[in-house]
Amino acid sequence: MNFVDDRLDVISDEIDVFGSGVLGLTIKCAKCHSHKYDPIPQRDYYRLAAIFKGAYDEHDWLMPQHAGDGGKVMATRYLPYVMPGATPVQLMAEEGKREAFNRDLDREIGLVKAALEQKAEPIKKKLLDQKLAQLPPALHEDLRRMLVTPPDKRNELEKYLAEKFERILKIEPEELKRSEAGYKKEAEESERQIKLLEFRKLPEPRIRGLWDRGVPSPSYILRRGDPASFGRLVGPGVPSVLTDGKTPFEVQPPWPGSSKTGRRLALARWLIRPDHPLTSRVMVNRIWKHHFGTGIVKTLANFGNTGARPTHSELLDWLASEFVRQGWSIKSMHRLMMTSSTYRQNSTVTPVLEKMDPENLLLSRMPLKRMEAEVLNDTLLLISGRLDETPYGVPEPVLVRDDGLVTPIETEKGMRRSIYVAQRRTDTPTILENFDLPPMSPNCVERNVSTVAPQALHLMNNAMIHKLAEAFAGRVQKEAGADPENQIATAYWLALSRPPTDEEKKISLETLNRLRTEQAKQWLAKAKAEQKAEALPAGPKADVSPKLSAANTEPQEATSSALSKFCHTLMNSGAFLYID
């Protein structure tokens, strides 16, 4: 099998990601041939591919088995060191900590398995007796002895019986679950605990890295992009349209005597040259889009002839130069934009502004922007007090439920931020998928923002959202006490970062009182039904209604349920979902 074609596709994806993400240019179209009106010829495409060939060489690809075993296999060829300045003693100490941590988890797993096995023993005995009853009584004693004897210690008779009857007498886990409903529930819970404990185990120290591995194979222009049709030999270089045509692309080893090509280092240095502002323009345009919903150049990945013109070219140039002046600090650029008077505007549309700037191209008002999928998920967890803020570590597993929904698994502290949740193409958490989390194939230049029914249905009906609403209500009760006005104000501050207006406060109080009354009626009806079912004596002393009237309060369950529904409504509001 020839894997070169697949490897060239990987390199093509890398160039596509680099072009659209870093340069803001569409380069992929030059792979097969030059275009008459395109300033990037086919030659430049393969010169760029030659830069990456120091690490991505289709004829000298790193095999999977070389990458395994924690980097121990052929480590001298592929990994010059594990970590800067690490001594063997430090590495051994870290490895010892990892092994001790995993041993503790193995011990916990063993306890869970032992407890489940103990509960399964009487059920196994019952099922085994049923199966033995169908066989001749003379064999029962020998068969029981055979089943408890390890395979390597069985005598000839036991081996014969095992060959004939072991498969019939073997009791599968699913058979145990089918036989006892109570055991099935306990077994599934134990399996969930074991899965969580297994996932928490620390893996062998590995890194996913990319590095030059010596002199790469020659680079050729591929006619029509065909891997079997070689054209002219080319060297590493950058798109000629982005150079002055005089200064050559210089490639030097990273340090004297190094066997590395230095090609990617030369590319990195070229990207941040003072006379090459394209990189900084593309980056600040993306940051601007993140905050204001639309970039100064609307086509984020296309700064070329077919892309959109900048709406404020002088502003883009100033931001790009300021970005470089501040040491390419993304945090500083976020601070600069978010503390500007433009960002701090409200989104109110007035007749005057609508007439002067109908499309808001001049940013006469703050554009409404819905929270991204990860931000929405994290915010729901944050306001409910269920956000586990533990940083770093391995990805948290997801649970594929019987109804097809995919949810993150809850830890002792809650649920972790979306960035730490494991994401697979087939098992994307449902809330992230519904709110437009993009598939990275190979990358996402700009997210789609859709408004579809599953989004509203998820926030209204999903069990996890209702659970978070209950936690949100519990947090509000804890911080605000029993006063409804304080509860409403606290809920608004937590969810919207502002107090309610007078009109919102009035409507919220009416809603909360109505919900509390409805929930109290339901609670009383349920209590009466339970009393009737238990055949309690009737009469005024047995009725809970007089108790309620005498205390002049609703049951605690009704109050909590009403506040939970109010918090759930707030979580579904446009004011919560949109940044204005």
Coordinates of C-alpha atoms in Angstrom, one line a residue:
M1 CA 0.0 0.0 0.0
N2 CA 1.3 3.5 -0.9
F3 CA 0.9 5.9 1.9
V4 CA 2.6 8.9 0.1
D5 CA -0.7 10.2 -1.2
D6 CA -2.2 10.3 2.3
R7 CA 0.9 12.0 3.7
L8 CA 0.8 14.6 1.0
D9 CA -2.8 15.3 2.0
V10 CA -1.7 15.9 5.6
I11 CA 1.0 18.3 4.3
S12 CA -1.7 20.0 2.1
D13 CA -3.9 20.4 5.2
E14 CA -1.0 22.0 7.1
I15 CA -0.4 24.5 4.3
D16 CA -4.1 25.3 4.2
V17 CA -4.3 25.9 7.9
F18 CA -1.1 28.0 7.8
G19 CA -2.4 30.0 4.8
S20 CA -5.9 30.7 6.1
G21 CA -5.1 31.0 9.8
V22 CA -1.7 32.9 9.8
L23 CA -1.4 34.6 6.5
G24 CA -5.1 35.2 5.8
L25 CA -4.6 33.9 2.2
T26 CA -6.1 31.1 0.2
I27 CA -3.1 29.1 -1.0
K28 CA -4.5 25.6 -1.6
C29 CA -5.8 26.5 -5.0
A30 CA -2.2 26.7 -6.3
K31 CA -1.5 23.0 -5.5
C32 CA -2.4 21.7 -9.0
H33 CA -1.5 24.6 -11.3
S34 CA -0.9 28.3 -11.5
H35 CA -3.9 30.6 -12.0
K36 CA -3.6 33.5 -14.5
Y37 CA -4.9 36.1 -12.1
D38 CA -3.6 34.6 -8.9
P39 CA -0.4 36.2 -7.5
I40 CA 0.6 32.9 -5.8
P41 CA 2.0 30.5 -8.5
Q42 CA 2.3 26.8 -8.2
R43 CA 6.0 27.1 -7.6
D44 CA 5.4 29.1 -4.4
Y45 CA 3.0 26.5 -3.1
Y46 CA 5.7 23.8 -3.3
R47 CA 8.4 26.1 -2.0
L48 CA 6.2 26.6 1.1
A49 CA 5.7 22.8 1.3
A50 CA 9.5 22.4 1.3
I51 CA 9.7 24.5 4.4
F52 CA 7.5 22.0 6.3
K53 CA 9.3 19.1 4.8
G54 CA 12.0 19.2 7.5
A55 CA 9.3 17.8 9.8
Y56 CA 6.7 16.5 7.3
D57 CA 8.6 14.4 4.8
E58 CA 6.3 12.1 2.9
H59 CA 9.2 9.7 2.2
D60 CA 10.5 9.6 5.8
W61 CA 7.3 9.5 7.9
L62 CA 7.5 8.8 11.6
M63 CA 5.8 5.4 12.0
P64 CA 3.3 5.0 14.9
Q65 CA 5.3 2.4 16.7
H66 CA 8.2 4.8 16.9
A67 CA 6.0 7.3 18.6
G68 CA 4.8 4.8 21.2
D69 CA 6.0 3.5 24.5
G70 CA 6.3 6.9 26.0
G71 CA 9.0 8.0 23.6
K72 CA 11.4 5.2 24.7
V73 CA 11.7 3.5 21.3
M74 CA 14.5 5.2 19.3
A75 CA 14.4 8.2 21.6
T76 CA 17.9 9.2 20.6
R77 CA 16.7 9.8 17.1
Y78 CA 13.4 11.4 17.7
L79 CA 13.6 13.2 21.1
P80 CA 16.8 15.0 22.0
Y81 CA 15.6 15.5 25.6
V82 CA 12.5 15.1 27.7
M83 CA 12.4 18.5 29.5
P84 CA 14.8 21.4 29.7
G85 CA 17.1 21.1 32.8
A86 CA 15.5 17.9 34.1
T87 CA 17.9 15.6 36.0
P88 CA 17.5 11.8 36.1
V89 CA 16.6 12.0 39.8
Q90 CA 13.8 14.5 39.0
L91 CA 12.5 12.3 36.2
M92 CA 12.5 9.2 38.5
A93 CA 10.7 11.1 41.2
E94 CA 8.0 12.2 38.8
E95 CA 7.6 8.7 37.5
G96 CA 7.4 7.4 41.1
K97 CA 4.6 9.9 41.9
R98 CA 2.7 8.7 38.8
E99 CA 3.0 5.0 39.7
A100 CA 1.9 5.7 43.3
F101 CA -1.1 7.7 42.2
N102 CA -2.1 4.9 39.8
R103 CA -1.6 2.2 42.5
D104 CA -4.1 4.0 44.7
L105 CA -6.6 4.1 41.9
D106 CA -6.0 0.4 41.2
R107 CA -6.8 -0.3 44.8
E108 CA -10.0 1.7 44.6
I109 CA -11.0 -0.2 41.4
G110 CA -10.3 -3.5 43.2
L111 CA -12.6 -2.5 46.1
V112 CA -15.4 -1.6 43.7
K113 CA -15.0 -4.9 41.8
A114 CA -14.8 -6.9 45.1
A115 CA -18.0 -5.3 46.4
L116 CA -19.8 -6.0 43.2
E117 CA -18.6 -9.6 43.2
Q118 CA -19.8 -10.1 46.7
K119 CA -23.3 -8.9 45.7
A120 CA -23.2 -11.2 42.6
E121 CA -22.3 -14.4 44.5
P122 CA -25.8 -15.4 45.7
I123 CA -27.2 -14.6 42.3
K124 CA -24.5 -16.7 40.6
K125 CA -25.2 -19.6 43.0
K126 CA -28.9 -19.4 42.2
L127 CA -28.3 -19.4 38.4
L128 CA -25.8 -22.2 38.7
D129 CA -28.2 -24.3 40.6
Q130 CA -30.8 -23.8 37.9
K131 CA -28.3 -24.8 35.2
L132 CA -27.0 -27.9 37.1
A133 CA -30.6 -29.0 37.7
Q134 CA -30.8 -29.7 33.9
L135 CA -27.8 -32.0 34.1
P136 CA -27.4 -35.5 35.7
P137 CA -27.0 -35.3 39.5
A138 CA -24.0 -37.6 39.4
L139 CA -22.0 -34.8 37.7
H140 CA -22.9 -31.9 40.0
E141 CA -20.1 -32.3 42.5
D142 CA -17.4 -32.8 39.8
L143 CA -18.8 -29.8 37.8
R144 CA -18.7 -27.5 40.9
R145 CA -15.1 -28.6 41.6
M146 CA -14.2 -27.9 38.0
L147 CA -15.6 -24.4 38.1
V148 CA -13.7 -23.3 41.1
T149 CA -10.4 -24.9 40.0
P150 CA -8.0 -22.6 38.0
P151 CA -7.5 -23.9 34.4
D152 CA -3.8 -24.6 34.8
K153 CA -4.5 -26.8 37.9
R154 CA -7.3 -29.0 36.6
N155 CA -6.8 -32.8 36.3
E156 CA -7.8 -34.8 33.2
L157 CA -11.4 -35.3 34.3
E158 CA -11.9 -31.6 35.1
K159 CA -10.4 -30.6 31.7
Y160 CA -12.8 -33.0 30.0
L161 CA -15.7 -31.6 31.9
A162 CA -14.6 -28.0 31.2
E163 CA -14.4 -28.8 27.5
K164 CA -18.0 -30.2 27.5
F165 CA -19.8 -28.1 30.0
E166 CA -17.9 -24.9 31.0
R167 CA -19.5 -22.9 28.2
I168 CA -23.0 -24.0 29.2
L169 CA -22.4 -23.3 32.9
K170 CA -20.6 -20.0 32.5
I171 CA -22.6 -17.1 33.8
E172 CA -22.1 -13.9 31.8
P173 CA -22.4 -10.4 33.4
E174 CA -25.4 -9.6 31.2
E175 CA -27.1 -12.7 32.5
L176 CA -26.7 -11.5 36.0
K177 CA -28.2 -8.1 35.2
R178 CA -31.2 -9.7 33.5
S179 CA -31.9 -11.9 36.4
E180 CA -32.1 -9.2 39.1
A181 CA -33.2 -5.6 38.4
G182 CA -31.6 -4.4 41.7
Y183 CA -28.3 -5.9 40.8
K184 CA -28.4 -4.4 37.3
K185 CA -28.6 -0.9 38.7
E186 CA -25.7 -1.6 41.1
A187 CA -23.6 -3.2 38.4
E188 CA -24.1 -0.2 36.0
E189 CA -23.2 2.2 38.8
S190 CA -20.1 0.1 39.6
E191 CA -19.1 0.1 36.0
R192 CA -19.4 3.8 35.8
Q193 CA -17.2 4.2 38.9
I194 CA -14.6 1.9 37.4
K195 CA -14.6 3.8 34.1
L196 CA -14.1 7.1 35.9
L197 CA -11.3 5.7 38.0
E198 CA -9.6 4.2 35.0
F199 CA -9.8 7.4 33.1
R200 CA -8.2 9.3 36.0
K201 CA -5.1 7.2 35.8
L202 CA -2.0 9.2 34.8
P203 CA -0.6 8.0 31.4
E204 CA 3.1 7.5 30.7
P205 CA 4.8 10.8 30.0
R206 CA 4.4 11.5 26.4
I207 CA 4.4 14.6 24.2
R208 CA 2.9 15.3 20.8
G209 CA 5.5 17.3 19.1
L210 CA 6.9 18.3 15.7
W211 CA 10.6 18.6 15.0
D212 CA 13.1 18.5 12.2
R213 CA 14.8 15.2 11.7
G214 CA 17.7 15.9 9.5
V215 CA 18.1 16.5 5.8
P216 CA 14.7 15.9 4.0
S217 CA 14.1 14.4 0.6
P218 CA 14.2 16.8 -2.4
S219 CA 11.1 18.8 -3.1
Y220 CA 9.5 18.9 -6.6
I221 CA 6.6 20.7 -8.2
L222 CA 3.9 18.0 -8.7
R223 CA 2.2 18.4 -12.1
R224 CA -1.5 18.7 -11.6
G225 CA -0.8 17.8 -7.9
D226 CA -0.1 14.2 -8.9
P227 CA 2.4 12.6 -6.5
A228 CA 3.7 10.4 -9.4
S229 CA 4.3 13.3 -11.8
F230 CA 7.4 15.2 -10.8
G231 CA 8.2 18.6 -12.2
R232 CA 11.0 21.1 -11.4
L233 CA 13.1 20.8 -8.3
V234 CA 12.4 23.7 -5.8
G235 CA 13.9 24.9 -2.6
P236 CA 12.2 26.2 0.5
G237 CA 10.7 29.7 0.2
V238 CA 7.8 32.0 1.0
P239 CA 5.2 33.4 -1.4
S240 CA 7.0 35.8 -3.7
V241 CA 4.1 38.3 -3.7
L242 CA 4.8 38.9 0.0
T243 CA 8.5 39.7 -0.6
D244 CA 10.4 42.7 -2.2
G245 CA 11.7 40.3 -4.8
K246 CA 15.3 41.1 -3.8
T247 CA 15.9 39.7 -0.3
P248 CA 16.4 35.9 -0.4
F249 CA 14.7 33.6 2.0
E250 CA 17.6 32.7 4.3
V251 CA 17.6 29.3 6.0
Q252 CA 20.3 28.6 8.6
P253 CA 20.6 25.8 11.2
P254 CA 19.2 26.7 14.6
W255 CA 22.6 26.6 16.2
P256 CA 26.1 25.9 14.8
G257 CA 26.7 22.3 14.1
S258 CA 23.0 21.4 14.3
S259 CA 21.7 18.7 12.0
K260 CA 18.3 20.4 11.9
T261 CA 17.3 22.2 8.7
G262 CA 16.2 25.4 10.4
R263 CA 13.5 25.9 7.7
R264 CA 10.5 26.4 10.0
L265 CA 12.6 28.7 12.3
A266 CA 13.4 30.8 9.3
L267 CA 9.7 30.9 8.4
A268 CA 8.8 32.0 11.9
R269 CA 11.4 34.8 11.8
W270 CA 10.1 35.9 8.5
L271 CA 6.5 36.1 9.7
I272 CA 7.4 38.6 12.5
R273 CA 9.8 40.8 10.6
P274 CA 9.0 44.5 11.1
D275 CA 8.5 45.0 7.3
H276 CA 6.0 42.1 7.1
P277 CA 2.8 43.4 8.8
L278 CA 0.4 40.8 7.3
T279 CA 0.7 38.4 10.2
S280 CA -0.1 41.0 12.8
R281 CA -3.0 42.4 10.7
V282 CA -4.6 38.9 10.4
M283 CA -4.2 38.3 14.1
V284 CA -5.7 41.6 15.4
N285 CA -8.5 41.2 12.8
R286 CA -9.4 37.8 14.4
I287 CA -9.3 39.3 17.9
W288 CA -11.5 42.2 16.7
K289 CA -14.0 39.7 15.2
H290 CA -14.1 37.8 18.5
H291 CA -15.2 40.9 20.4
F292 CA -17.3 42.7 17.9
G293 CA -18.8 39.8 15.9
T294 CA -17.4 40.9 12.5
G295 CA -13.8 41.5 11.5
I296 CA -12.5 44.9 10.2
V297 CA -11.8 42.7 7.2
K298 CA -15.0 40.5 7.1
T299 CA -13.3 37.6 5.3
L300 CA -11.0 36.4 8.1
A301 CA -9.1 33.9 5.9
N302 CA -8.9 36.0 2.7
F303 CA -7.0 39.2 2.7
G304 CA -6.5 38.9 -1.0
N305 CA -8.1 40.3 -4.1
T306 CA -11.3 38.3 -3.7
G307 CA -11.7 39.1 0.0
A308 CA -13.6 41.9 1.5
R309 CA -12.1 45.4 1.8
P310 CA -11.4 46.6 5.4
T311 CA -14.1 48.9 6.8
H312 CA -11.5 50.9 8.8
S313 CA -8.1 50.3 7.1
E314 CA -6.3 53.0 9.3
L315 CA -7.6 51.4 12.4
L316 CA -6.4 47.9 11.3
D317 CA -2.9 49.3 10.6
W318 CA -2.8 51.0 13.9
L319 CA -3.9 47.9 15.8
A320 CA -1.4 45.8 14.0
S321 CA 1.5 48.2 14.8
E322 CA 0.3 48.4 18.4
F323 CA 0.2 44.6 18.6
V324 CA 3.8 44.4 17.5
R325 CA 4.8 47.3 19.8
Q326 CA 3.3 45.4 22.8
G327 CA 5.4 42.4 22.1
W328 CA 2.7 40.4 20.2
S329 CA 0.8 40.1 23.5
I330 CA -2.7 38.8 22.8
K331 CA -3.7 39.6 26.4
S332 CA -2.7 43.3 25.9
M333 CA -4.8 43.5 22.7
H334 CA -7.8 42.0 24.5
R335 CA -7.4 44.7 27.2
L336 CA -7.0 47.5 24.7
M337 CA -10.2 46.5 22.8
M338 CA -12.4 45.7 25.8
T339 CA -11.6 48.9 27.6
S340 CA -12.4 51.0 24.6
S341 CA -15.5 53.2 24.5
T342 CA -16.5 51.3 21.3
Y343 CA -16.7 48.0 23.2
R344 CA -18.4 49.6 26.2
Q345 CA -21.4 50.9 24.2
N346 CA -24.8 49.3 24.7
S347 CA -26.6 47.6 21.8
T348 CA -29.7 49.9 21.9
V349 CA -30.9 50.9 18.4
T350 CA -32.2 54.4 18.1
P351 CA -34.0 55.9 15.1
V352 CA -31.1 58.3 14.6
L353 CA -28.4 55.6 14.7
E354 CA -30.4 53.3 12.4
K355 CA -30.7 56.1 9.9
M356 CA -27.0 57.1 10.0
D357 CA -25.5 53.6 10.3
P358 CA -28.2 51.0 9.4
E359 CA -25.7 48.1 9.0
N360 CA -23.6 49.2 12.0
L361 CA -20.5 49.4 9.9
L362 CA -19.3 52.4 11.9
L363 CA -20.0 50.5 15.2
S364 CA -22.3 53.3 16.4
R365 CA -23.7 50.7 18.8
M366 CA -22.4 47.4 20.3
P367 CA -23.4 44.5 18.0
L368 CA -25.3 41.7 19.8
K369 CA -23.2 38.5 19.9
R370 CA -24.3 35.2 21.2
M371 CA -22.0 33.3 23.5
E372 CA -20.0 30.6 21.8
A373 CA -20.7 27.0 22.6
E374 CA -17.9 26.5 25.1
V375 CA -18.5 29.9 26.7
L376 CA -22.2 29.1 27.1
N377 CA -21.5 25.7 28.7
D378 CA -18.9 27.1 31.0
T379 CA -21.2 30.1 32.0
L380 CA -24.1 27.7 32.8
L381 CA -21.7 25.7 35.1
L382 CA -20.3 28.9 36.7
I383 CA -23.5 30.5 37.7
S384 CA -24.8 27.2 39.1
G385 CA -21.7 26.8 41.2
R386 CA -20.9 23.5 39.4
L387 CA -17.8 24.6 37.5
D388 CA -14.7 22.6 38.4
E389 CA -11.9 25.1 37.9
T390 CA -9.1 22.6 38.2
P391 CA -6.5 23.4 35.5
Y392 CA -4.5 21.1 33.2
G393 CA -4.6 17.3 33.3
V394 CA -6.0 14.7 30.9
P395 CA -9.3 15.3 29.0
E396 CA -12.4 14.5 31.0
P397 CA -14.5 11.6 29.5
V398 CA -18.0 12.0 28.1
L399 CA -21.0 9.8 28.7
V400 CA -23.0 8.6 25.7
R401 CA -26.5 8.1 27.2
D402 CA -29.1 5.6 26.2
D403 CA -31.2 8.4 24.6
G404 CA -28.2 9.3 22.3
L405 CA -27.3 12.5 24.2
V406 CA -23.6 13.1 25.0
T407 CA -22.8 14.8 28.3
P408 CA -19.5 15.4 30.2
I409 CA -19.0 13.2 33.2
E410 CA -19.3 15.0 36.5
T411 CA -16.4 15.0 38.9
E412 CA -16.5 15.5 42.7
K413 CA -16.2 19.3 42.2
G414 CA -18.7 19.5 39.3
M415 CA -17.9 19.6 35.6
R416 CA -14.7 20.9 34.1
R417 CA -14.4 23.7 31.6
S418 CA -15.2 22.8 28.0
I419 CA -11.6 23.1 27.0
Y420 CA -10.8 20.0 29.2
V421 CA -13.6 17.8 28.0
A422 CA -12.6 15.1 25.6
Q423 CA -13.9 15.7 22.1
R424 CA -14.2 13.1 19.4
R425 CA -15.9 13.5 16.1
T426 CA -18.5 10.9 16.9
D427 CA -19.0 11.8 20.6
T428 CA -19.2 15.6 20.7
P429 CA -21.0 16.8 23.8
T430 CA -24.6 17.6 22.7
I431 CA -24.8 21.1 24.1
L432 CA -21.6 22.1 22.3
E433 CA -22.7 20.5 19.0
N434 CA -26.1 22.2 19.2
F435 CA -24.5 25.6 19.6
D436 CA -22.2 25.3 16.6
L437 CA -19.0 23.9 17.9
P438 CA -17.2 23.3 14.6
P439 CA -15.5 20.1 13.4
M440 CA -11.8 20.8 13.0
S441 CA -11.3 19.2 9.6
P442 CA -8.7 20.4 9.0
N443 CA -9.5 23.7 10.7
C444 CA -12.3 26.2 11.2
V445 CA -11.6 29.6 9.8
E446 CA -14.9 31.1 11.0
R447 CA -17.7 29.6 13.1
N448 CA -21.2 29.5 11.8
V449 CA -23.8 31.0 14.1
S450 CA -27.2 29.3 13.6
T451 CA -30.5 29.8 15.3
V452 CA -32.3 26.4 15.2
A453 CA -35.0 24.6 17.2
P454 CA -32.6 22.1 18.9
Q455 CA -30.9 24.9 20.7
A456 CA -34.1 26.2 22.4
L457 CA -35.3 22.6 23.1
H458 CA -32.0 21.7 24.7
L459 CA -32.1 24.7 27.1
M460 CA -35.7 24.1 27.9
N461 CA -35.9 20.3 28.2
N462 CA -32.4 18.8 28.8
A463 CA -32.1 17.1 32.2
M464 CA -28.6 18.4 32.8
I465 CA -29.8 22.0 32.2
H466 CA -32.7 21.4 34.8
K467 CA -30.1 20.0 37.2
L468 CA -28.0 23.1 36.8
A469 CA -31.0 25.4 37.2
E470 CA -31.7 23.6 40.6
A471 CA -28.0 24.2 41.6
F472 CA -28.3 27.8 40.5
A473 CA -31.4 28.3 42.6
G474 CA -29.7 26.6 45.6
R475 CA -26.8 29.0 45.2
V476 CA -29.2 32.0 45.1
Q477 CA -31.0 30.8 48.2
K478 CA -27.7 30.4 50.0
E479 CA -26.4 33.9 49.1
A480 CA -29.6 35.9 49.2
G481 CA -31.6 34.2 52.0
A482 CA -35.4 33.8 51.9
D483 CA -36.3 37.3 50.7
P484 CA -37.7 37.1 47.2
E485 CA -36.4 40.6 46.2
N486 CA -32.9 39.7 47.3
Q487 CA -33.2 36.4 45.5
I488 CA -34.1 38.1 42.2
A489 CA -31.4 40.7 42.5
T490 CA -28.8 38.0 43.3
A491 CA -29.9 35.8 40.3
Y492 CA -29.7 38.8 38.0
W493 CA -26.2 39.7 39.2
L494 CA -25.0 36.1 38.9
A495 CA -26.5 35.5 35.4
L496 CA -26.4 38.9 33.8
S497 CA -23.8 40.8 35.8
R498 CA -26.2 43.6 36.4
P499 CA -29.2 44.4 38.7
P500 CA -32.8 44.0 37.4
T501 CA -34.6 47.1 36.2
D502 CA -37.7 48.2 38.0
E503 CA -39.9 46.7 35.4
E504 CA -37.9 43.4 35.4
K505 CA -38.1 43.3 39.2
K506 CA -41.8 43.8 39.2
I507 CA -42.4 41.0 36.6
S508 CA -39.9 38.7 38.3
L509 CA -41.7 39.1 41.7
E510 CA -45.1 38.4 40.1
T511 CA -43.7 35.4 38.3
L512 CA -41.9 34.0 41.4
N513 CA -45.1 34.4 43.5
R514 CA -47.2 32.8 40.9
L515 CA -44.8 29.9 40.5
R516 CA -44.6 29.4 44.3
T517 CA -48.4 29.3 44.6
E518 CA -48.7 26.7 41.8
Q519 CA -45.9 24.6 43.2
A520 CA -47.5 24.7 46.7
K521 CA -50.8 23.5 45.3
Q522 CA -49.1 20.7 43.5
W523 CA -47.1 19.8 46.7
L524 CA -50.3 19.8 48.8
A525 CA -52.1 17.6 46.2
K526 CA -49.2 15.2 46.2
A527 CA -49.1 15.1 50.1
K528 CA -52.8 14.4 50.3
A529 CA -52.5 11.6 47.7
E530 CA -49.7 10.0 49.7
Q531 CA -51.7 10.2 52.9
K532 CA -54.6 8.6 51.2
A533 CA -52.4 5.8 49.9
E534 CA -51.0 5.2 53.3
A535 CA -54.5 5.0 54.7
L536 CA -53.9 7.7 57.3
P537 CA -56.9 8.8 59.4
A538 CA -58.7 11.7 57.8
G539 CA -59.7 14.9 59.5
P540 CA -58.2 18.3 60.2
K541 CA -55.2 17.0 62.1
A542 CA -54.2 14.7 59.3
D543 CA -54.6 17.3 56.6
V544 CA -51.5 19.4 55.8
S545 CA -53.4 22.4 54.5
P546 CA -54.2 23.7 58.0
K547 CA -50.6 23.3 58.9
L548 CA -49.6 25.4 55.9
S549 CA -52.2 28.1 56.8
A550 CA -51.2 28.2 60.4
A551 CA -47.5 28.7 59.5
N552 CA -48.5 31.1 56.8
T553 CA -45.7 29.7 54.6
E554 CA -45.4 27.4 51.6
P555 CA -43.6 24.1 51.9
Q556 CA -39.8 24.4 51.4
E557 CA -40.1 22.1 48.3
A558 CA -42.5 24.5 46.6
T559 CA -40.3 27.5 47.3
S560 CA -37.2 25.8 46.0
S561 CA -39.0 24.5 43.0
A562 CA -40.4 27.9 42.1
L563 CA -37.0 29.6 42.4
S564 CA -35.5 26.8 40.3
K565 CA -38.0 27.4 37.5
F566 CA -37.3 31.2 37.7
C567 CA -33.6 30.5 37.4
H568 CA -34.2 28.2 34.5
T569 CA -36.2 30.9 32.8
L570 CA -33.3 33.3 33.3
M571 CA -30.9 30.8 31.8
N572 CA -33.1 30.7 28.7
S573 CA -33.4 34.5 28.3
G574 CA -31.8 36.4 25.4
A575 CA -30.1 38.7 28.0
F576 CA -28.2 35.7 29.3
L577 CA -27.4 34.1 25.9
Y578 CA -26.3 37.3 24.2
I579 CA -23.4 39.7 25.0
D580 CA -24.7 43.2 24.5

